[in-house]
Short mmCIF file of C-alpha atoms (C1' of nucleotides) in Angstrom, two decimals:
data_model
loop_
_atom_site.label_atom_id
_atom_site.label_comp_id
_atom_site.label_asym_id
_atom_site.label_seq_id
_atom_site.Cartn_x
_atom_site.Cartn_y
_atom_site.Cartn_z
CA UNK A 839 -80.31 -121.92 14.62
CA UNK A 840 -78.96 -118.35 13.21
CA UNK A 841 -77.19 -119.84 10.64
CA UNK A 842 -78.27 -118.57 7.17
CA UNK A 843 -76.10 -121.19 4.94
CA UNK A 844 -77.46 -124.64 4.36
CA UNK A 845 -74.34 -126.47 5.13
CA UNK A 846 -75.23 -129.81 6.58
CA UNK A 847 -73.05 -133.14 8.42
CA UNK A 848 -73.78 -134.21 5.35
CA UNK A 849 -72.60 -132.33 2.97
CA UNK A 850 -69.30 -132.11 5.07
CA UNK A 851 -66.93 -134.82 2.74
CA UNK A 852 -65.37 -135.88 5.51
CA UNK A 853 -68.38 -136.81 7.31
CA UNK A 854 -69.92 -138.77 4.21
CA UNK A 855 -66.61 -140.58 2.94
CA UNK A 856 -66.82 -141.96 6.81
CA UNK A 857 -69.92 -143.29 6.72
CA UNK A 858 -69.49 -144.63 3.63
CA UNK A 859 -66.32 -145.96 4.94
CA UNK A 860 -67.88 -147.88 7.82
CA UNK A 861 -70.77 -148.73 6.02
CA UNK A 862 -68.88 -150.74 3.45
CA UNK A 863 -66.03 -152.10 6.03
CA UNK A 864 -68.27 -153.70 8.47
CA UNK A 865 -70.62 -155.02 5.82
CA UNK A 866 -66.99 -156.88 4.65
CA UNK A 867 -65.82 -157.66 7.88
CA UNK A 868 -67.72 -160.14 8.27
CA UNK A 869 -66.13 -162.54 5.64
CA UNK A 870 -62.51 -162.55 7.29
CA UNK A 871 -63.76 -161.57 10.89
CA UNK A 872 -66.70 -164.80 11.94
CA UNK A 873 -64.54 -166.59 9.63
CA UNK A 874 -60.94 -166.46 10.80
CA UNK A 875 -61.05 -163.92 13.63
CA UNK A 876 -59.20 -162.13 11.61
CA UNK A 877 -59.20 -157.88 12.01
CA UNK A 878 -58.85 -155.62 9.30
CA UNK A 879 -55.38 -155.11 9.12
CA UNK A 880 -54.36 -158.94 9.02
CA UNK A 881 -57.04 -158.85 6.26
CA UNK A 882 -55.10 -155.86 4.45
CA UNK A 883 -51.67 -157.64 5.16
CA UNK A 884 -52.96 -160.62 4.27
CA UNK A 885 -53.98 -159.59 1.17
CA UNK A 886 -50.79 -158.15 0.11
CA UNK A 887 -49.08 -160.73 0.31
CA UNK A 888 -51.49 -163.18 -1.23
CA UNK A 889 -51.36 -160.33 -4.47
CA UNK A 890 -48.08 -158.95 -4.51
CA UNK A 891 -46.25 -162.14 -3.15
CA UNK A 892 -43.53 -161.81 -0.71
CA UNK A 893 -42.22 -158.79 0.72
CA UNK A 894 -40.95 -157.61 3.92
CA UNK A 895 -43.09 -155.61 6.65
CA UNK A 896 -41.73 -152.32 5.70
CA UNK A 897 -42.79 -152.76 2.07
CA UNK A 898 -46.07 -153.69 2.99
CA UNK A 899 -46.43 -150.41 5.36
CA UNK A 900 -45.77 -148.50 2.54
CA UNK A 901 -47.67 -149.47 -0.06
CA UNK A 902 -50.55 -150.03 2.27
CA UNK A 903 -50.19 -146.88 4.04
CA UNK A 904 -50.09 -148.98 7.52
CA UNK A 905 -48.44 -147.97 10.67
CA UNK A 906 -45.21 -149.94 11.26
CA UNK A 907 -46.72 -151.43 14.58
CA UNK A 908 -49.76 -152.22 13.22
CA UNK A 909 -48.66 -153.89 10.58
CA UNK A 910 -45.72 -155.44 13.19
CA UNK A 911 -48.46 -156.46 15.22
CA UNK A 912 -50.66 -157.62 12.21
CA UNK A 913 -48.01 -160.02 10.75
CA UNK A 914 -47.38 -161.35 14.69
CA UNK A 915 -51.33 -162.25 14.44
CA UNK A 916 -51.20 -164.05 11.43
CA UNK A 917 -47.92 -166.06 12.23
CA UNK A 918 -49.84 -167.39 14.87
CA UNK A 919 -52.50 -168.58 12.72
CA UNK A 920 -49.97 -170.50 10.45
CA UNK A 921 -50.99 -168.44 7.55
CA UNK A 922 -47.49 -166.45 7.11
CA UNK A 923 -43.88 -167.29 7.78
CA UNK A 924 -40.75 -165.05 8.64
CA UNK A 925 -37.45 -165.96 6.72
CA UNK A 926 -34.83 -163.79 7.49
CA UNK A 927 -32.69 -162.31 4.35
CA UNK A 928 -28.91 -163.09 4.66
CA UNK A 929 -27.57 -159.60 3.45
CA UNK A 930 -29.09 -157.82 5.83
CA UNK A 931 -30.70 -159.12 8.90
CA UNK A 932 -33.08 -156.71 9.57
CA UNK A 933 -35.11 -156.92 7.34
CA UNK A 934 -37.65 -160.52 6.83
CA UNK A 935 -39.63 -161.72 3.83
CA UNK A 936 -43.07 -162.97 4.85
CA UNK A 937 -44.58 -165.30 2.37
CA UNK A 938 -47.95 -167.01 2.96
CA UNK A 939 -48.09 -170.52 3.59
CA UNK A 940 -49.89 -173.17 2.00
CA UNK A 941 -52.82 -172.54 4.47
CA UNK A 942 -52.30 -168.61 4.22
CA UNK A 943 -52.53 -169.37 0.52
CA UNK A 944 -55.81 -170.56 0.20
CA UNK A 945 -57.54 -168.62 2.67
CA UNK A 946 -56.06 -165.27 1.15
CA UNK A 947 -57.84 -167.24 -2.61
CA UNK A 948 -61.11 -167.03 -0.62
CA UNK A 949 -61.25 -164.27 0.64
CA UNK A 950 -59.97 -162.60 -2.45
CA UNK A 951 -62.68 -164.28 -4.34
CA UNK A 952 -65.29 -162.74 -1.35
CA UNK A 953 -63.36 -159.53 -2.05
CA UNK A 954 -64.27 -159.14 -5.42
CA UNK A 955 -67.68 -160.50 -5.38
CA UNK A 956 -68.12 -157.99 -2.62
CA UNK A 957 -67.17 -155.27 -4.90
CA UNK A 958 -68.78 -156.07 -8.00
CA UNK A 959 -71.80 -156.19 -6.51
CA UNK A 960 -71.30 -152.53 -4.82
CA UNK A 961 -70.04 -151.46 -8.11
CA UNK A 962 -73.26 -152.71 -9.76
CA UNK A 963 -75.34 -150.22 -7.84
CA UNK A 964 -74.20 -147.45 -10.30
CA UNK A 965 -73.21 -147.00 -14.03
CA UNK A 966 -69.70 -147.21 -15.64
CA UNK A 967 -69.42 -143.19 -15.07
CA UNK A 968 -70.20 -142.95 -11.68
CA UNK A 969 -67.90 -145.68 -10.62
CA UNK A 970 -64.92 -144.30 -12.69
CA UNK A 971 -65.64 -140.84 -11.19
CA UNK A 972 -65.98 -141.92 -7.78
CA UNK A 973 -62.46 -144.43 -7.92
CA UNK A 974 -60.81 -141.05 -9.21
CA UNK A 975 -62.00 -139.46 -6.72
CA UNK A 976 -61.56 -141.57 -4.01
CA UNK A 977 -57.96 -142.31 -5.38
CA UNK A 978 -57.40 -138.12 -5.52
CA UNK A 979 -58.41 -137.15 -2.06
CA UNK A 980 -55.80 -140.53 -0.46
CA UNK A 981 -52.92 -139.28 -1.68
CA UNK A 982 -53.42 -135.83 -0.44
CA UNK B 228 -48.64 -164.56 -7.95
CA UNK B 229 -51.16 -167.17 -9.79
CA UNK B 230 -54.52 -164.52 -10.12
CA UNK B 231 -55.19 -164.01 -13.68
CA UNK B 232 -57.76 -161.09 -12.98
CA UNK B 233 -56.35 -157.59 -12.01
CA UNK B 234 -58.18 -157.26 -9.22
CA UNK B 235 -56.30 -154.69 -6.86
CA UNK B 236 -56.33 -153.25 -2.84
CA UNK B 237 -57.01 -149.88 -4.73
CA UNK B 238 -59.88 -150.82 -6.59
CA UNK B 239 -61.71 -152.47 -3.94
CA UNK B 240 -63.86 -150.11 -2.81
CA UNK B 241 -63.94 -150.61 0.80
CA UNK B 242 -60.28 -150.33 0.92
CA UNK B 243 -60.37 -146.91 -1.39
CA UNK B 244 -63.42 -145.28 0.80
CA UNK B 245 -61.41 -146.05 4.11
CA UNK B 246 -57.82 -144.66 2.70
CA UNK B 247 -59.89 -141.66 1.42
CA UNK B 248 -62.00 -141.02 5.03
CA UNK B 249 -58.84 -141.24 7.21
CA UNK B 250 -56.84 -138.52 4.66
CA UNK B 251 -59.67 -136.19 5.34
CA UNK B 252 -60.48 -136.86 8.79
CA UNK B 253 -56.78 -136.69 10.00
CA UNK B 254 -56.61 -134.00 8.14
CA UNK B 255 -59.33 -131.47 9.78
CA UNK B 256 -58.69 -132.97 12.80
CA UNK B 257 -56.38 -130.56 13.21
CA UNK B 258 -58.62 -128.04 14.07
CA UNK B 259 -60.97 -129.25 16.78
CA UNK B 260 -58.12 -131.64 18.61
CA UNK B 261 -55.38 -128.80 18.25
CA UNK B 262 -57.53 -126.27 19.62
CA UNK B 263 -59.88 -127.42 21.85
CA UNK B 264 -58.87 -131.32 22.67
CA UNK B 265 -62.25 -132.12 21.51
CA UNK B 266 -62.49 -136.01 19.79
CA UNK B 267 -64.32 -137.01 16.70
CA UNK B 268 -67.29 -138.06 18.64
CA UNK B 269 -67.31 -134.83 20.49
CA UNK B 270 -67.33 -132.46 17.29
CA UNK B 271 -70.19 -134.54 15.52
CA UNK B 272 -72.07 -133.96 18.63
CA UNK B 273 -71.10 -129.94 18.95
CA UNK B 274 -71.91 -129.98 15.51
CA UNK B 275 -75.63 -131.81 16.09
CA UNK B 276 -76.22 -129.61 18.49
CA UNK B 277 -75.39 -126.62 17.09
CA UNK B 278 -76.72 -127.05 13.45
CA UNK B 279 -79.84 -128.60 14.38
CA UNK B 280 -80.59 -126.95 17.76
CA UNK B 281 -81.10 -128.87 21.19
CA UNK B 282 -82.24 -132.09 20.93
CA UNK B 283 -81.50 -135.49 23.37
CA UNK B 284 -78.80 -138.26 23.45
CA UNK B 285 -80.94 -140.33 21.73
CA UNK B 286 -82.02 -138.42 18.78
CA UNK B 287 -78.09 -137.39 18.30
CA UNK B 288 -77.31 -141.43 18.22
CA UNK B 289 -80.22 -141.77 15.54
CA UNK B 290 -79.58 -139.32 13.53
CA UNK B 291 -75.53 -139.31 13.34
CA UNK B 292 -75.93 -143.07 13.46
CA UNK B 293 -73.56 -143.21 16.81
CA UNK B 294 -73.60 -145.84 19.25
CA UNK B 295 -74.78 -145.02 22.83
CA UNK B 296 -72.15 -144.69 24.45
CA UNK B 297 -69.89 -142.80 22.21
CA UNK B 298 -72.67 -140.16 22.88
CA UNK B 299 -72.84 -140.63 26.39
CA UNK B 300 -68.82 -139.93 26.82
CA UNK B 301 -69.18 -137.23 24.11
CA UNK B 302 -71.66 -135.88 25.89
CA UNK B 303 -69.72 -135.98 29.33
CA UNK B 304 -66.54 -134.38 27.66
CA UNK B 305 -68.84 -131.73 26.19
CA UNK B 306 -69.96 -130.94 29.46
CA UNK B 307 -66.98 -130.75 31.15
CA UNK B 308 -65.44 -128.78 29.11
CA UNK B 309 -68.44 -126.09 29.86
CA UNK B 310 -69.67 -126.53 25.81
CA UNK B 311 -72.64 -127.55 26.80
CA UNK B 312 -75.65 -128.38 29.48
CA UNK B 313 -78.01 -130.85 30.33
CA UNK B 314 -81.77 -130.11 31.47
CA UNK B 315 -83.56 -133.36 32.52
CA UNK B 316 -87.15 -132.70 30.67
CA UNK B 317 -90.02 -132.61 33.52
CA UNK B 318 -92.28 -135.04 31.68
CA UNK B 319 -90.44 -137.91 30.66
CA UNK B 320 -86.91 -137.54 33.34
CA UNK B 321 -85.19 -140.46 30.72
CA UNK B 322 -84.77 -137.72 28.78
CA UNK B 323 -82.60 -134.83 29.12
CA UNK B 324 -82.40 -131.82 26.49
CA UNK B 325 -78.49 -131.43 25.68
CA UNK B 326 -78.18 -127.83 24.86
CA UNK B 327 -74.88 -125.51 23.88
CA UNK B 328 -73.43 -123.01 26.32
CA UNK B 329 -72.65 -119.08 25.01
CA UNK B 330 -68.99 -120.66 24.78
CA UNK B 331 -70.37 -124.13 23.01
CA UNK B 332 -72.14 -122.05 20.30
CA UNK B 333 -68.14 -119.50 20.15
CA UNK B 334 -66.46 -122.73 19.36
CA UNK B 335 -69.24 -124.45 17.07
CA UNK B 336 -69.44 -121.20 14.94
CA UNK B 337 -65.63 -121.55 14.47
CA UNK B 338 -65.53 -124.97 14.06
CA UNK B 339 -68.26 -124.69 11.55
CA UNK B 340 -66.77 -122.44 9.34
CA UNK B 341 -63.85 -124.19 8.95
CA UNK B 342 -65.31 -126.91 8.59
CA UNK B 343 -67.02 -125.31 5.54
CA UNK B 344 -64.09 -123.87 4.30
CA UNK B 345 -62.42 -127.29 4.53
CA UNK B 346 -65.15 -128.88 2.50
CA UNK B 347 -64.51 -126.31 -0.18
CA UNK B 348 -61.23 -126.18 -0.51
CA UNK B 349 -61.86 -129.92 -0.82
CA UNK B 350 -64.56 -129.40 -2.95
CA UNK B 351 -62.61 -127.26 -5.30
CA UNK B 352 -60.11 -129.70 -6.65
CA UNK B 353 -63.31 -131.11 -8.34
CA UNK B 354 -65.54 -130.39 -11.12
CA UNK B 355 -69.26 -129.35 -9.97
CA UNK B 356 -70.45 -133.14 -12.15
CA UNK B 357 -67.47 -135.08 -10.09
CA UNK B 358 -68.73 -133.39 -6.61
CA UNK B 359 -72.27 -134.06 -7.58
CA UNK B 360 -71.80 -138.04 -8.54
CA UNK B 361 -69.50 -138.45 -5.56
CA UNK B 362 -72.03 -137.02 -3.04
CA UNK B 363 -74.73 -138.84 -4.70
CA UNK B 364 -72.28 -142.19 -4.57
CA UNK B 365 -71.14 -141.92 -0.71
CA UNK B 366 -74.76 -141.65 0.64
CA UNK B 367 -76.28 -144.02 -0.95
CA UNK B 368 -73.46 -146.19 -0.67
CA UNK B 369 -73.55 -144.82 3.22
CA UNK B 370 -77.77 -146.08 3.42
CA UNK B 371 -76.90 -149.46 3.03
"C1'" DT C 188 -11.72 -148.66 14.42
"C1'" DG C 189 -15.31 -145.96 16.56
"C1'" DT C 190 -18.57 -143.06 16.71
"C1'" DT C 191 -22.86 -141.24 14.57
"C1'" DG C 192 -26.44 -141.68 12.13
"C1'" DT C 193 -30.68 -144.72 9.98
"C1'" DT C 194 -33.49 -147.99 9.23
"C1'" DA C 195 -36.70 -151.68 10.36
"C1'" DG C 196 -39.07 -154.03 13.52
"C1'" DT C 197 -40.81 -154.76 18.76
"C1'" DT C 198 -42.61 -153.88 23.23
"C1'" DA C 199 -44.88 -150.82 27.05
"C1'" DC C 200 -47.82 -147.51 28.29
"C1'" DA C 201 -51.76 -144.73 27.76
"C1'" DA C 202 -55.41 -143.61 24.91
"C1'" DA C 203 -59.69 -144.83 22.89
"C1'" DA C 204 -63.16 -148.17 20.64
"C1'" DC C 205 -66.66 -151.97 21.48
"C1'" DC C 206 -69.65 -154.86 23.81
"C1'" DA C 207 -72.36 -156.05 27.57
"C1'" DA C 208 -74.43 -155.78 31.66
"C1'" DC C 209 -76.18 -152.23 34.60
"C1'" DT C 210 -79.37 -148.21 37.02
"C1'" DA C 211 -83.61 -145.85 36.64
"C1'" DA C 212 -87.79 -144.05 34.55
"C1'" DT C 213 -91.77 -145.45 32.09
"C1'" DA C 214 -94.97 -147.86 29.80
"C1'" DT C 215 -97.88 -152.53 28.86
"C1'" DC C 216 -101.11 -155.45 30.68
"C1'" DC C 217 -103.11 -158.75 33.72
"C1'" DG D 1421 -101.62 -152.07 41.66
"C1'" DG D 1422 -98.03 -155.15 40.51
"C1'" DA D 1423 -95.46 -158.02 37.37
"C1'" DT D 1424 -92.88 -157.52 33.06
"C1'" DA D 1425 -90.92 -154.87 29.13
"C1'" DT D 1426 -88.82 -151.01 26.85
"C1'" DT D 1427 -86.13 -146.99 27.03
"C1'" DA D 1428 -82.70 -143.65 27.51
"C1'" DG D 1429 -78.24 -143.20 29.68
"C1'" DT D 1430 -73.98 -145.09 32.34
"C1'" DT D 1431 -70.56 -148.08 34.15
"C1'" DG D 1432 -66.79 -151.74 33.70
"C1'" DG D 1433 -63.54 -154.66 31.35
"C1'" DT D 1434 -61.53 -156.07 27.90
"C1'" DT D 1435 -59.77 -155.45 22.89
"C1'" DT D 1436 -57.99 -152.83 19.34
"C1'" DT D 1437 -54.54 -148.05 18.72
"C1'" DG D 1438 -51.53 -144.45 18.96
"C1'" DT D 1439 -47.97 -142.55 20.34
"C1'" DA D 1440 -43.02 -142.96 21.85
"C1'" DA D 1441 -39.10 -145.30 23.17
"C1'" DC D 1442 -36.38 -149.08 22.54
"C1'" DT D 1443 -33.18 -153.07 20.12
"C1'" DA D 1444 -30.72 -154.40 16.56
"C1'" DA D 1445 -28.53 -154.25 12.14
"C1'" DC D 1446 -26.63 -151.64 9.13
"C1'" DA D 1447 -24.19 -147.13 6.60
"C1'" DA D 1448 -21.00 -143.71 6.51
"C1'" DC D 1449 -16.87 -141.38 7.40
"C1'" DA D 1450 -13.77 -139.45 10.31
#
DNA sequence: TGTTGTTAGTTACAAAACCAACTAATATCC
DNA sequence: GGATATTAGTTGGTTTTGTAACTAACAACA
């Protein structure tokens, strides 16, 4: 009301980022949610295992900046769906190597392709320069 | 493993957007959460009323793309904190005009300044061109 | 050896979000 | 006028998330 500047909600970066993030997340969610009843964290865990190979829950936490409870629950859910298996390690029984099953691999590959297609479609709306700036900015903001 | 392309999680826009959005949201959250025990939706509703003046819950839903149940609960919370009041309209008793109280105005002004400062600090890490591209891209993505 | 500390992962409880059904007021149209 | 539809907003119940406390395995070091 009595504000003399023109700082608007849409100018507020956390808001703008959230709106954009939500729009894309909701759009892509259909891929894994409708088909496989997966949650976002499950999809991320699946992605990590599919893309980078077997690893422990801890490694997934670190790489994806996910909290260990989230990962723990996602792993259990994926296990129940028969998308991954656990293999306790001999050297240190606290660790368990998580690996996708055949079925998990198939699902991963499908979603991976869907993700790439979605990303390509989204990116095609911008020039190469814009894409570059956008990615660099997001990267920089994320690693604060 | 057997992927021949180099499409990475960090290349996936929904992921990159989410990471950035979460980082900034969590960082700014301190401002309204610690000081006033407010939730994000409450902060958004407060912002709308403070920045654009009195309006109904419906209008806030539309402008902020928030679901009505979220707004309904945020309004009640803000009311209990004595930050806003409801005034049922004579012409249509379904509508209630929501307006900030004196106290609500004070809180808004403080958070508004904090938001502007936060945004300025964040934006200062980029060149004017980058800022411009970033905002335009986010805008475009959000309005899909 | 045994005490203390650290790490990986789970569980339990509380907070928050989501969705669907609901109430109350108004609009429509016969 | 009265049945039906629509709209604003609320409530209830389920799902999901967040937080903190917990277990189990290992490490360090006296």
